[in-house]
Amino acid sequence: MKWSLFIGSFLTALAAQGMTLSNWIFTKTSPDDPQAEWKQVTVPHCWNAQDAQKGGGKENNKDFGYYRGPGTYRIKLPDTARFDGKRVFVRFGAVSNFAEVYLNGEKLAEHKGAFTSFGTELTGKLKPGAGNVLEVRADNSLRREILPISGDFPVYGGMYRNVELIERDPVCISPIANGTDGVRITQHNVSNESADLGVSVTVDSALPDGGEGTLEIALYDAQGKSILKASKPIRLTPGESEHQVDMTVPSPHLWQGREDPYLYKLDVRLSSGDNSTLLSYPIGFRSVSFDPDKGFSLNGKALKIKGVCRHQDWEGKGWALTEKEHRRDLDLILEMGANAIRLAHYPHDPKLIAMCDAEGVILWEEIPFVDSVGKPKDPAVEETTKQQLMEMIRQLGNHSSIVVWGLSNELLHRSTDDPLPLLRELNALAHKEDPYRKTVVAVNRPGNKDLCSIADLLALNTYPGWYGGGPEGMGGAIDSLHKSYPNTPVAISEYGSGASIKHHDRNISKAPKAGGKWHPEEWQSRSHEILWDKIASRETTWGTFLWNMFDFASVWRDEGDRPGINDKGLVTFDRKVPKDAFYFYKANWRDDIPVLHLQEKRATPTSDEKVAIRFYSNMKNNKVFLNEKEVPGVSSYCRNGFATPPVALKRGRNVVKVISKDDKGQLHRDEAEWIYQPDSKGNNDGDVKK
Ligand code: GCU
């Protein structure tokens, strides 16, 4: 389709802040080429949704195996008549990983970094009428100054979060200051008695003398009852000016995580003559603390952080997710009983983070400083990395669920210029930008004292039971970390094993080859049973975050049941199948509902005549039946994991059933059909051979 023949039309749904621009046209060829082929796309859009998920890349990042290059989007803006007397801004949720914004061919802005928001003002540049064309030239080529430059996940390209067209009065709260919507909220000294609340507002005045205005801040409880109001007259300068209002909230109802995620509503209103902007924010008041011996507390109450890590890609969609996919991810995480997420390895969508505020999920958010700062050292890298950190903190800092800022992951993992001077600067910058939150680095080299002593908190990525040693090693890993850093609160930021739902071996007793093609699901279950046991019996971490909640794309991997995937997820890449280990955690982490799950349902047909029947249950009264006959001798073999002694299957179809009784006397059941076929290929492997 030729540009001259077709042009995207503006869109459509009215969002809280503005108008979402979703119908664009797109080309990978040069937009200056009159022969360029354009196609219609819907934003959020990702141009690597297919090719970055099929594998074939190289680990050294020189041969990515997926398209990394330019992509251009265009849209025709609505008739300017509708903006009469208003200012017009455009804000981009995220464009990967470099973007230039043009209006009618004139460059207005550029942005580096794939994960944070940015915007620009269009007022005064728009031609009257309906002919204005907004163009975004995006590019996800590897650029040394834009981290990440390493990692096992793809840097998908595209305009993969929402784009909004925002109208404002001439004197307004800036909708684009550093990619924020102009309001930064802080809270500190939070207790049952009071909470100090700070609201800092970036006002943008188009009046030649700036003018005057009033800032009104109002806090409402969850029932809508007014709790506190403050009003401050302000003198404005032309352009942007910062204004701060400090208040003390008496006897706040605290945000107590999953137990009680209580949110107030904070209204921020700017008025100046006839001009006004009103913005509303949910806010939960909480204090957190980290202790090297006792772990994490929320509002003074000890809380065991049962965390998972999450990447933001979906099978067939890449990074182009809507609210629906974020919700599905969070629902699965909550179903399993987790209460915390490490949002790896970059800033995630504020939509998901807002859901976590409302659900009481504790968050660790981080910048994409992964493995390496690159070589040779370049001041541009430092500048862009600091910018990514500053934007993350300013854009996401209003969210009560975020308790810690992550600065880096596995630095020194690859040969590189010394990243520690930059890491120190990032740590200082994080504290300057946000004096009330702690910083953390995730390391895989706990012996490097320099690296491990920079941030407030330390966290270890460790894979006993997968990349070496048995899962029992987790106990020693936690103990020696604590011993080496007795004054630093430590966490486990990654642990886990790969698993394919197509590979089965009921008798597996040691890890398969991590990089191999045979990843039986049962090893993931066996290893997590032990890993979690070691974790649960120790109080000296402030949290643990399993790797990973979902399978994710990893172009240079060729392991498990297909190339291009990291299969350490507890749920498949398409989010359709929770693996058995998901239910192990569910049975251990949920105490609010009865949980029963018969394992190894997929391990059929099987060539094993004698099998132990295993299940997870958080109930005490459990009975197992094979072909309607009760199997005696059920015993516990791990936390909330039970097994029968080996029993003989009959040839052909067998029906296995577990029935459990909960405290209220209600019965719960789970069952499977296993085909015993002495000559079936491989070992319980369905149609896949070892
Ligand atoms: C690393 C890293 C992850 C990676 C994981 C793995 O330690 O931080 O990004 O995916 O280990 O090997 O699965």
Short mmCIF file of C-alpha atoms in Angstrom, two decimals, residues 1-6 25-39 74:
data_model
loop_
_atom_site.label_atom_id
_atom_site.label_comp_id
_atom_site.label_asym_id
_atom_site.label_seq_id
_atom_site.Cartn_x
_atom_site.Cartn_y
_atom_site.Cartn_z
CA MET A 1 0.00 0.00 0.00
CA LYS A 2 1.40 3.41 -0.95
CA TRP A 3 1.61 6.26 1.54
CA SER A 4 -0.16 8.51 -0.91
CA LEU A 5 -3.03 6.08 -1.21
CA PHE A 6 -3.53 5.26 2.37
CA ILE A 25 0.43 2.86 9.24
CA PHE A 26 3.87 1.34 9.37
CA THR A 27 6.84 0.56 7.16
CA LYS A 28 10.26 -0.95 7.69
CA THR A 29 11.59 0.65 4.54
CA SER A 30 12.67 4.26 4.41
CA PRO A 31 9.67 6.54 4.86
CA ASP A 32 11.31 8.98 2.45
CA ASP A 33 11.02 6.45 -0.33
CA PRO A 34 7.87 7.23 -2.35
CA GLN A 35 7.67 3.51 -3.17
CA ALA A 36 7.68 2.53 0.52
CA GLU A 37 5.17 -0.16 1.33
CA TRP A 38 2.97 0.78 4.25
CA LYS A 39 0.63 -1.43 6.18
CA ARG A 74 2.51 7.55 10.64
#
